[in-house]
Structure formats: structure tokens, C-alpha cells
Short mmCIF file of C-alpha atoms and ligand atoms in Angstrom, two decimals:
data_model
loop_
_atom_site.label_atom_id
_atom_site.label_comp_id
_atom_site.label_asym_id
_atom_site.label_seq_id
_atom_site.Cartn_x
_atom_site.Cartn_y
_atom_site.Cartn_z
CA UNK A 468 59.49 -72.38 69.13
CA UNK A 469 57.47 -70.21 66.76
CA UNK A 470 54.78 -71.89 64.75
CA UNK A 471 56.67 -70.89 61.62
CA UNK A 472 59.56 -73.05 62.81
CA UNK A 473 57.21 -75.91 63.63
CA UNK A 474 55.57 -75.69 60.23
CA UNK A 475 58.90 -75.66 58.43
CA UNK A 476 60.14 -78.72 60.31
CA UNK A 477 56.86 -80.51 59.68
CA UNK A 478 57.21 -79.93 55.92
CA UNK A 479 60.82 -81.14 55.89
CA UNK A 480 59.80 -84.30 57.75
CA UNK A 481 56.76 -84.88 55.56
CA UNK A 482 58.87 -84.76 52.37
CA UNK A 483 61.67 -86.88 53.87
CA UNK A 484 61.95 -90.27 52.14
CA UNK A 485 64.51 -91.65 54.62
CA UNK A 486 67.83 -90.82 52.98
CA UNK A 487 66.72 -88.05 50.62
CA UNK A 488 63.97 -85.44 50.54
CA UNK A 489 61.56 -84.78 47.65
CA UNK A 490 61.01 -81.09 46.78
CA UNK A 491 57.26 -81.55 47.12
CA UNK A 492 54.76 -84.38 46.80
CA UNK A 493 53.31 -84.96 43.32
CA UNK A 494 55.07 -82.36 41.20
CA UNK A 495 58.65 -83.47 42.02
CA UNK A 496 58.74 -87.07 43.37
CA UNK A 497 62.55 -87.65 43.22
CA UNK A 498 65.79 -86.16 44.57
CA UNK A 499 66.98 -82.90 43.01
CA UNK A 500 70.59 -81.80 43.30
CA UNK A 501 70.60 -78.19 44.53
CA UNK A 502 67.32 -78.71 46.36
CA UNK A 503 69.00 -81.36 48.51
CA UNK A 504 72.07 -79.27 49.31
CA UNK A 505 69.95 -76.31 50.39
CA UNK A 506 67.53 -78.62 52.20
CA UNK A 507 70.36 -79.96 54.35
CA UNK A 508 70.84 -76.43 55.70
CA UNK A 509 67.30 -76.55 57.03
CA UNK A 510 67.65 -80.07 58.39
CA UNK A 511 70.74 -79.12 60.40
CA UNK A 512 68.50 -77.05 62.68
CA UNK A 513 66.82 -80.15 64.07
CA UNK A 514 68.88 -83.19 62.95
CA UNK A 515 72.53 -82.72 61.98
CA UNK A 516 73.12 -86.37 61.09
CA UNK A 517 70.14 -86.33 58.74
CA UNK A 518 71.47 -83.19 57.05
CA UNK A 519 74.76 -84.92 56.16
CA UNK A 520 72.86 -87.93 54.86
CA UNK A 521 70.96 -85.73 52.40
CA UNK A 522 74.24 -84.79 50.71
CA UNK A 523 75.77 -88.27 51.08
CA UNK A 524 72.84 -89.75 49.20
CA UNK A 525 73.19 -87.27 46.36
CA UNK A 526 76.90 -88.01 45.99
CA UNK A 527 76.31 -91.77 46.09
CA UNK A 528 74.91 -91.19 42.58
CA UNK A 529 77.80 -89.13 41.25
CA UNK A 530 78.95 -90.31 37.82
CA UNK A 531 82.45 -91.80 37.41
CA UNK A 532 83.42 -88.71 35.37
CA UNK A 533 82.67 -86.50 38.40
CA UNK A 534 79.33 -85.04 37.32
CA UNK A 535 76.57 -84.97 39.92
CA UNK A 536 73.23 -85.34 38.10
CA UNK A 537 70.38 -82.90 38.56
CA UNK A 538 67.83 -85.62 39.38
CA UNK A 539 68.21 -89.05 41.00
CA UNK A 540 65.19 -91.25 40.20
CA UNK A 541 65.28 -93.35 43.36
CA UNK A 542 61.85 -94.90 42.87
CA UNK A 543 59.57 -95.36 39.90
CA UNK A 544 56.92 -92.63 39.61
CA UNK A 545 54.78 -91.87 36.56
CA UNK A 546 53.87 -88.43 37.88
CA UNK A 547 56.95 -86.72 36.43
CA UNK A 548 58.09 -86.15 32.87
CA UNK A 549 60.76 -86.62 31.49
CA UNK A 550 61.44 -89.79 33.47
CA UNK A 551 64.35 -92.28 33.35
CA UNK A 552 63.27 -93.85 30.05
CA UNK A 553 63.66 -90.50 28.26
CA UNK A 554 67.06 -89.74 29.80
CA UNK A 555 68.30 -93.31 29.30
CA UNK A 556 71.61 -92.59 31.05
CA UNK A 557 72.21 -96.25 31.85
CA UNK A 558 73.17 -95.75 35.50
CA UNK A 559 72.64 -98.40 38.25
CA UNK A 560 70.03 -96.13 39.85
CA UNK A 561 68.59 -94.01 37.02
CA UNK A 562 69.54 -90.33 36.94
CA UNK A 563 69.21 -87.44 34.53
CA UNK A 564 72.26 -86.64 32.38
CA UNK A 565 72.75 -82.95 33.13
CA UNK A 566 73.78 -81.17 36.31
CA UNK A 567 72.63 -78.27 38.51
CA UNK A 568 74.21 -75.37 40.46
CA UNK A 569 77.14 -76.59 42.59
CA UNK A 570 75.83 -75.60 46.01
CA UNK A 571 77.31 -78.68 47.73
CA UNK A 572 80.69 -77.13 48.62
CA UNK A 573 79.01 -74.17 50.28
CA UNK A 574 76.59 -76.45 52.15
CA UNK A 575 79.41 -78.68 53.34
CA UNK A 576 81.29 -75.79 54.83
CA UNK A 577 78.22 -74.36 56.50
CA UNK A 578 77.21 -77.72 57.98
CA UNK A 579 80.75 -78.23 59.25
CA UNK A 580 81.30 -74.73 60.62
CA UNK A 581 78.02 -74.70 62.52
CA UNK A 582 78.04 -78.35 63.63
CA UNK A 583 77.51 -78.94 67.33
CA UNK A 584 79.06 -82.42 66.98
CA UNK A 585 82.40 -81.51 65.37
CA UNK A 586 83.86 -85.02 65.50
CA UNK A 587 80.88 -86.50 63.66
CA UNK A 588 80.96 -83.62 61.18
CA UNK A 589 84.62 -84.19 60.44
CA UNK A 590 84.02 -87.85 59.66
CA UNK A 591 81.27 -86.92 57.21
CA UNK A 592 83.17 -84.06 55.61
CA UNK A 593 86.33 -86.11 55.00
CA UNK A 594 84.32 -88.55 52.89
CA UNK A 595 82.51 -85.87 50.91
CA UNK A 596 85.42 -83.50 50.31
CA UNK A 597 87.14 -85.44 47.48
CA UNK A 598 83.78 -86.12 45.84
CA UNK A 599 82.82 -82.46 45.72
CA UNK A 600 86.33 -81.64 44.51
CA UNK A 601 85.91 -84.15 41.67
CA UNK A 602 82.68 -82.43 40.67
CA UNK A 603 84.40 -79.04 40.56
CA UNK A 604 87.26 -80.53 38.48
CA UNK A 605 84.71 -82.01 36.09
CA UNK A 606 83.01 -78.62 35.72
CA UNK A 607 86.13 -76.72 34.74
CA UNK A 608 87.40 -79.50 32.47
CA UNK A 609 84.21 -80.17 30.50
CA UNK A 610 82.29 -76.88 30.73
CA UNK A 611 85.22 -74.53 30.22
CA UNK A 612 87.29 -76.36 27.64
CA UNK A 613 88.96 -73.14 26.45
CA UNK A 614 90.04 -72.23 30.01
CA UNK A 615 88.20 -68.90 30.29
CA UNK A 616 87.65 -69.30 34.04
CA UNK A 617 83.86 -69.53 33.66
CA UNK A 618 81.72 -72.59 32.93
CA UNK A 619 78.76 -72.84 30.55
CA UNK A 620 75.41 -74.48 31.12
CA UNK A 621 74.18 -76.59 28.20
CA UNK A 622 70.52 -76.82 29.17
CA UNK A 623 68.30 -74.23 30.92
CA UNK A 624 67.45 -76.83 33.58
CA UNK A 625 71.11 -76.84 34.64
CA UNK A 626 70.82 -73.23 35.83
CA UNK A 627 67.88 -74.23 38.03
CA UNK A 628 66.07 -71.21 36.52
CA UNK A 629 64.29 -73.30 33.93
CA UNK A 630 62.40 -70.78 31.76
CA UNK A 631 64.23 -67.53 32.55
CA UNK A 632 64.06 -64.73 29.99
CA UNK A 633 67.85 -65.14 29.84
CA UNK A 634 67.50 -68.22 27.67
CA UNK A 635 65.05 -66.81 25.10
CA UNK A 636 67.61 -65.64 22.52
CA UNK A 637 70.07 -68.55 22.70
CA UNK A 638 67.11 -70.93 22.85
CA UNK A 639 65.92 -69.71 19.42
CA UNK A 640 68.84 -71.63 18.01
CA UNK A 641 67.63 -74.94 19.46
CA UNK A 642 65.47 -76.81 16.94
CA UNK A 643 62.33 -78.73 17.82
CA UNK A 644 62.02 -81.04 14.85
CA UNK A 645 62.22 -84.79 15.25
CA UNK A 646 61.45 -84.99 18.97
CA UNK A 647 59.40 -87.96 20.17
CA UNK A 648 55.77 -87.24 21.09
CA UNK A 649 55.29 -86.68 24.83
CA UNK A 650 52.80 -85.74 27.55
CA UNK A 651 53.79 -83.19 30.15
CA UNK A 652 53.05 -83.93 33.80
CA UNK A 653 53.92 -80.61 35.43
CA UNK A 654 50.82 -78.92 34.03
CA UNK A 655 48.67 -81.60 35.70
CA UNK A 656 50.01 -80.56 39.12
CA UNK A 657 50.23 -76.78 38.66
CA UNK A 658 48.49 -74.04 36.67
CA UNK A 659 49.78 -74.10 33.04
CA UNK A 660 49.77 -70.27 33.03
CA UNK A 661 52.48 -70.38 35.71
CA UNK A 662 54.66 -72.95 33.93
CA UNK A 663 56.98 -72.93 30.88
CA UNK A 664 55.29 -72.88 27.47
CA UNK A 665 54.96 -75.85 25.06
CA UNK A 666 57.50 -74.31 22.69
CA UNK A 667 60.05 -74.12 25.51
CA UNK A 668 59.31 -77.69 26.51
CA UNK A 669 59.89 -78.93 22.95
CA UNK A 670 63.34 -77.32 23.03
CA UNK A 671 64.15 -78.75 26.47
CA UNK A 672 63.43 -82.18 25.05
CA UNK A 673 65.34 -81.66 21.83
CA UNK A 674 68.47 -80.97 23.87
CA UNK A 675 67.92 -84.05 26.04
CA UNK A 676 67.48 -86.25 22.96
CA UNK A 677 70.54 -84.65 21.32
CA UNK A 678 72.76 -85.36 24.35
CA UNK A 679 71.32 -88.86 24.64
CA UNK A 680 72.35 -89.40 21.00
CA UNK A 681 75.94 -88.63 22.09
CA UNK A 682 75.77 -91.48 24.60
CA UNK A 683 75.92 -89.02 27.52
CA UNK A 684 79.67 -88.72 27.03
CA UNK A 685 80.11 -85.56 29.10
CA UNK A 686 83.36 -84.67 27.33
CA UNK A 687 81.45 -84.28 24.06
CA UNK A 688 78.37 -82.33 25.06
CA UNK A 689 79.81 -78.82 25.37
CA UNK A 690 81.08 -78.40 21.83
CA UNK A 691 78.10 -80.27 20.36
CA UNK A 692 75.48 -78.13 22.08
CA UNK A 693 73.75 -75.27 20.24
CA UNK A 694 72.94 -73.87 23.70
CA UNK A 695 76.00 -72.76 25.73
CA UNK A 696 75.36 -69.97 28.21
CA UNK A 697 77.69 -68.51 30.84
CA UNK A 698 75.33 -67.67 33.70
CA UNK A 699 76.79 -65.34 36.37
CA UNK A 700 74.65 -66.86 39.13
CA UNK A 701 75.64 -70.40 38.25
CA UNK A 702 79.30 -69.43 38.14
CA UNK A 703 79.06 -67.46 41.38
CA UNK A 704 77.75 -70.54 43.16
CA UNK A 705 80.61 -72.65 41.79
CA UNK A 706 83.19 -69.98 42.67
CA UNK A 707 81.82 -69.64 46.21
CA UNK A 708 81.69 -73.43 46.60
CA UNK A 709 85.30 -73.69 45.38
CA UNK A 710 86.46 -71.04 47.86
CA UNK A 711 84.53 -72.70 50.70
CA UNK A 712 85.89 -76.13 49.76
CA UNK A 713 89.41 -74.70 49.70
CA UNK A 714 89.00 -73.34 53.24
CA UNK A 715 87.60 -76.63 54.47
CA UNK A 716 90.34 -78.65 52.79
CA UNK A 717 93.01 -76.41 54.25
CA UNK A 718 91.64 -76.86 57.75
CA UNK A 719 91.68 -80.62 57.30
CA UNK A 720 95.21 -80.75 55.94
CA UNK A 721 94.16 -81.57 52.37
CA UNK A 722 96.54 -79.06 50.84
CA UNK A 723 96.39 -80.21 47.21
CA UNK A 724 92.59 -79.99 47.12
CA UNK A 725 92.78 -76.63 48.83
CA UNK A 726 95.21 -75.21 46.26
CA UNK A 727 93.22 -76.58 43.33
CA UNK A 728 89.95 -75.06 44.52
CA UNK A 729 91.57 -71.80 45.51
CA UNK A 730 92.80 -71.49 41.91
CA UNK A 731 89.33 -72.26 40.47
CA UNK A 732 87.81 -69.54 42.63
CA UNK A 733 90.48 -66.94 41.82
CA UNK A 734 90.27 -67.48 38.06
CA UNK A 735 86.49 -67.49 38.11
CA UNK A 736 86.26 -64.34 40.16
CA UNK A 737 88.60 -62.46 37.82
CA UNK A 738 86.59 -63.59 34.78
CA UNK A 739 83.24 -62.56 36.34
CA UNK A 740 84.20 -58.95 35.75
CA UNK A 741 83.67 -59.47 32.00
CA UNK A 742 79.95 -60.11 32.68
CA UNK A 743 79.36 -56.81 34.48
CA UNK A 744 76.96 -54.28 32.89
CA UNK A 745 77.04 -50.67 34.09
CA UNK A 746 73.81 -49.98 32.22
CA UNK A 747 71.93 -52.64 34.20
CA UNK A 748 73.81 -52.27 37.49
CA UNK A 749 74.37 -56.02 37.62
CA UNK A 750 76.01 -58.95 35.85
CA UNK A 751 74.56 -60.48 32.66
CA UNK A 752 74.71 -63.89 30.98
CA UNK A 753 76.98 -64.41 28.00
CA UNK A 754 75.93 -66.46 25.00
CA UNK A 755 79.08 -68.48 24.42
CA UNK A 756 78.05 -69.41 20.86
CA UNK A 757 77.88 -65.79 19.64
CA UNK A 758 80.12 -64.29 22.32
CA UNK A 759 77.53 -61.57 23.08
CA UNK A 760 76.19 -60.54 26.49
CA UNK A 761 72.47 -61.32 26.78
CA UNK A 762 70.35 -58.22 27.34
CA UNK A 763 68.28 -59.57 30.23
CA UNK A 764 68.66 -58.25 33.77
CA UNK A 765 67.65 -61.43 35.57
CA UNK A 766 68.17 -62.65 39.08
CA UNK A 767 71.13 -64.67 37.74
CA UNK A 768 73.12 -61.46 37.59
CA UNK A 769 72.12 -60.50 41.14
CA UNK A 770 72.96 -63.93 42.50
CA UNK A 771 76.53 -63.14 41.45
CA UNK A 772 76.78 -61.46 44.87
CA UNK A 773 77.08 -64.96 46.35
CA UNK A 774 80.80 -65.04 45.46
CA UNK A 775 83.37 -62.50 46.62
CA UNK A 776 82.69 -59.76 44.06
CA UNK A 777 84.13 -56.28 44.76
CA UNK A 778 82.09 -54.40 47.37
CA UNK A 779 81.25 -51.59 44.91
CA UNK A 780 79.59 -54.21 42.71
CA UNK A 781 77.65 -55.55 45.69
CA UNK A 782 76.46 -52.02 46.55
CA UNK A 783 75.31 -51.53 42.95
CA UNK A 784 73.42 -54.82 43.07
CA UNK A 785 71.72 -53.73 46.30
CA UNK A 786 70.59 -50.51 44.57
CA UNK A 787 69.34 -52.46 41.55
CA UNK A 788 67.20 -54.65 43.82
CA UNK A 789 65.78 -51.54 45.53
CA UNK A 790 64.93 -50.12 42.11
CA UNK A 791 62.73 -53.14 41.30
CA UNK A 792 60.22 -51.55 43.63
CA UNK A 793 58.24 -54.77 44.16
CA UNK A 794 56.30 -55.35 47.37
CA UNK A 795 58.26 -58.58 47.93
CA UNK A 796 61.88 -58.97 46.95
CA UNK A 797 63.76 -60.31 44.94
CA UNK A 798 61.82 -60.57 41.65
CA UNK A 799 63.47 -62.97 39.20
CA UNK A 800 63.21 -60.30 36.49
CA UNK A 801 62.72 -56.55 36.86
CA UNK A 802 59.07 -55.48 36.45
CA UNK A 803 60.27 -52.71 34.12
CA UNK A 804 61.22 -55.34 31.52
CA UNK A 805 58.30 -55.81 29.07
CA UNK A 806 58.97 -59.57 29.16
CA UNK A 807 58.40 -59.69 32.95
CA UNK A 808 55.61 -62.10 33.93
CA UNK A 809 54.73 -61.91 37.66
CA UNK A 810 53.31 -65.43 37.86
CA UNK A 811 55.28 -67.51 35.39
CA UNK A 812 57.95 -69.61 37.11
CA UNK A 813 61.39 -67.93 36.62
CA UNK A 814 60.16 -64.97 34.54
CA UNK A 815 59.20 -62.71 37.45
CA UNK A 816 58.33 -64.62 40.65
CA UNK A 817 60.29 -64.59 43.92
CA UNK A 818 62.15 -67.76 44.96
CA UNK A 819 63.34 -68.05 48.56
CA UNK A 820 66.49 -70.03 47.77
CA UNK A 821 67.80 -67.29 45.54
CA UNK A 822 66.88 -64.67 48.15
CA UNK A 823 68.92 -66.62 50.69
CA UNK A 824 72.06 -66.77 48.58
CA UNK A 825 71.85 -63.12 47.52
CA UNK A 826 71.33 -62.03 51.14
CA UNK A 827 74.25 -64.15 52.34
CA UNK A 828 76.54 -62.68 49.68
CA UNK A 829 75.47 -59.09 50.27
CA UNK A 830 76.04 -59.46 54.01
CA UNK A 831 79.54 -60.83 53.41
CA UNK A 832 80.28 -57.91 51.09
CA UNK A 833 79.31 -55.49 53.87
CA UNK A 834 75.88 -54.57 52.47
CA UNK A 835 74.18 -55.71 55.68
CA UNK A 836 71.19 -53.42 55.38
CA UNK A 837 70.38 -54.73 51.91
CA UNK A 838 70.73 -58.29 53.20
CA UNK A 839 68.42 -57.57 56.13
CA UNK A 840 65.77 -56.18 53.81
CA UNK A 841 65.79 -59.44 51.84
CA UNK A 842 65.56 -61.52 55.02
CA UNK A 843 62.67 -59.44 56.36
CA UNK A 844 60.82 -59.51 53.04
CA UNK A 845 61.26 -63.29 52.74
CA UNK A 846 59.79 -63.94 56.18
CA UNK A 847 57.02 -61.44 55.55
CA UNK A 848 56.18 -63.38 52.38
CA UNK A 849 55.99 -66.70 54.22
CA UNK A 850 53.83 -65.22 56.98
CA UNK A 851 51.52 -63.79 54.32
CA UNK A 852 51.37 -66.73 51.93
CA UNK A 853 52.74 -69.94 53.43
CA UNK A 854 55.39 -72.33 52.12
CA UNK A 855 54.95 -72.31 48.35
CA UNK A 856 57.36 -73.11 45.52
CA UNK A 857 57.49 -69.48 44.29
CA UNK A 858 55.51 -66.23 44.66
CA UNK A 859 54.16 -63.25 42.74
CA UNK A 860 56.48 -60.38 43.75
CA UNK A 861 53.68 -57.81 43.49
CA UNK A 862 50.90 -59.53 45.43
CA UNK A 863 52.73 -62.32 47.26
CA UNK A 864 50.31 -64.88 45.79
CA UNK A 865 51.71 -68.42 46.40
CA UNK A 866 52.40 -70.24 43.11
CA UNK A 867 53.46 -73.68 41.83
CA UNK A 868 53.72 -76.57 44.28
CA UNK A 869 52.74 -76.26 47.95
CA UNK A 870 54.42 -77.38 51.20
CA UNK A 871 57.74 -76.95 49.47
CA UNK A 872 60.91 -78.42 50.96
CA UNK A 873 63.58 -75.86 50.11
CA UNK A 874 61.27 -72.99 51.00
CA UNK A 875 60.84 -74.54 54.45
CA UNK A 876 64.60 -75.07 54.78
CA UNK A 877 65.29 -71.45 53.90
CA UNK A 878 62.76 -70.25 56.44
CA UNK A 879 64.72 -72.02 59.19
CA UNK A 880 67.88 -70.35 57.94
CA UNK A 881 66.28 -66.90 57.67
CA UNK A 882 64.78 -67.20 61.16
CA UNK A 883 68.20 -68.01 62.59
CA UNK A 884 69.67 -64.95 60.86
CA UNK A 885 66.91 -62.68 62.08
CA UNK A 886 67.43 -63.79 65.67
C1 GLC B 2031 62.19 -76.72 39.11
C2 GLC B 2031 63.16 -75.59 39.41
C3 GLC B 2031 64.51 -76.16 39.80
C4 GLC B 2031 64.33 -77.11 40.98
C5 GLC B 2031 63.25 -78.16 40.70
C6 GLC B 2031 62.87 -78.96 41.94
O1 GLC B 2031 62.59 -77.46 38.02
O2 GLC B 2031 63.28 -74.73 38.31
O3 GLC B 2031 65.41 -75.14 40.13
O4 GLC B 2031 65.53 -77.73 41.29
O5 GLC B 2031 62.08 -77.55 40.23
O6 GLC B 2031 62.45 -78.13 42.97
#
């Protein structure tokens, strides 16, 4: 075992709270949705049963409408803001009221396909399958009410790319007046220069208070939100998860679920084409309120490679990543963009989870060399800088929280691909 493997496992164990794993101590003391799904992929390398439990726990807190919340507040902790009192979602175990990228379907399939104990895996997957399917159904019903094939996010935190440049223009429409006074906690754990600004935070909170005022009725939020963005990366994850779920369901004889998810994936994939930009050599976000594409070549449009886009598109994405020219790939925004900020959260830094999904998608599309470059660069980054939350793509400087769970999980995955 390499020491990198040992370190990664040590971090995953250290952040394990028994039935769920915190992203890192201090900064994020609860369970996060897409963190947990990606974390399970790391856990499978040393404890398959524990990996399934990570996803089971998340889905134990699914809402009756089908939504799976972005945070589950298992235990009281003052170290994080906004906490359960701000969300006020009135759930038995408090949760937030928005969601996150739908990685679960992909994770389920990967855990099942690679399971050494197939019988145990089948028992777990049969329980989770209808739950994940209900989440997908909820997405297309409430976040694509006009039936376009693509869903919208209603809060930047839903994308998982909290302060991306992508949100700047649509965010201008979100007011900040009338929000309750608050104290941030993130800037007490990490350097404020690497975190979202106060103005952004005010808008994050305005949206939360606005949705809270609608009683968290998830059928009402879409049309009532001044922020509705169709993010190619977010949709690609949902499309891939739907396709993976369809395959799984088919293998298990669940033909209705298979057909339903196959249709979600096919419609989504066809609609993705409308987000393609020749000028940028990648997909872009669409502002659903104005109907315009957002002129920001972020990692969201590269992450689109995670679903089965045409191979010419995947090749173009590989070339776009090469053209970034950063020492470490993949920067969350191109350095050529004047708004690029090498150290600020999702406005420039490298994130290993996104690298993993882009590499997986490029490899499936036949762009193996491009995928290998991302894998090699990711491991080079960890060897240089350790297991941080995110990294400066120019220098590799580790940023944000340390001893980070999903970074460790991705390292185990990357090492297994390299081998
Ligand atoms: C930050 C990230 C988000 C992640 C969370 C926990 O909010 O932007 O994607 O899920 O931290 O790691």
C-alpha cells in the first residue's frame, strides 16, 4: 500500500461519524449530499458495506416529495452558518431546503458493478433504486415545469459551485434588502480572501429566506425564484445518473423504472446541444429568466462530458482544457477570463471531484489521453500539496479546509485508475 492510499483512508476514517461522513472537521460539520455520494466511492476501496451506508443515510432524509436535501444537520453544531434555524424546513431531523447535483445514481451503479460481494450489493441497491428514481422524477417535475428536458438550479449552492462566475449576471437580479442580520462562520475557518464575498452571501440568504417564506413547497419555488439557471454540469450529472439508474434497473428486472430513466436521459442529452458554444469550445449555462446563454466558460460546461455527449464535443472539451495552460488541471474558470481568481473558491481553483467526473466522461467518450492527463495532474497535485478542499491551479497551493473527505475519496479512485 502506498502512503498516499494510507493517508486517504486515514482521512476518510477520521471524518467518519458512524453512518455518515463530514466533509472536513470545523468548516463543514454535517452531511452534504454530493460529498457523501462521491465519498462512498472512496470507502468502497476498504469497506464496501460502509460505502452503501453512506448513501443509505443520505436517503433516509429524503423529503416525501422526492427531493434529497443538500445538507442533513444530524447533530447540533454552532460552527456552521446558515444552520437549521435559518432553513426552518420543519423536518424530523433538520435539513436544508435545496438540493445538490444528483450523483447518487452514478455512485449506485459504480458501487454495484465493482462490488466484490454481489449478493450484499443487490440487497442494498434494491432498496435505494426506487428512492433515487423518485429524486429524478422530482427533478424533472419541479425543475423543468415546461418540459424542456433540462432542469434549473434555483440557488448557486445547488450547483455545488457556490460562487462561480456563472452566477454573477443572474445573481444581480436577486435583491438583498430585508434579510435578517447574520454572522458568517466559514470565514472563521478559512481565509476570507478565498471565500465568497459578503455581497454574494447576502444574496444567498435572501433566496433562502424567500423560499422559506413559501413554506418550502418545492412545487412553488421554481416559478417564484428570480434565480433560475440551467447548468450544463448539473444536468450532465443528472443525465448520467438517469442512464446509469436505467441500466441498473434493467438488470434487476425493474423495467418501468428503467424506461422512465432512459427517457429522462435521452431527452436531457438532446437538449444539452442547445447549450453548446463553438466560440468557447464547451457548453455554457443558460439564464432561464432571460433565456440567454451566460458568457462564462466555467468548469460547469466542461463537466458536461460526464454524460454521453457526442465524441466530437468531448474532443473539443479536451482541447479547451489543454488551452487553459495551467500547471495543474482543471481550473474552474479559464485564466484568460479577466474575472478569473486563482485562489477564490469556485472562481479559478482546481477541485478533485470535478476532475474525476470530467476524466471519467472523457475516457468513456474515447478521449483516453485527455482523461489520463487529468488523472496524472490530480495525483501530482496531491503529492505536491496534500489533501485540501481546493487548489490554486497555477501554484498548486492548498486552499480552504484541510484533510478533506471527498479529495481523499477521489485519490483512491484516481490511484485505482492509474494502476
Ligand atoms: C462547499 C462546496 C460544495 C460542497 C460543500 C461541502 O459548499 O461548494 O460543493 O458540497 O462545500 O464540501
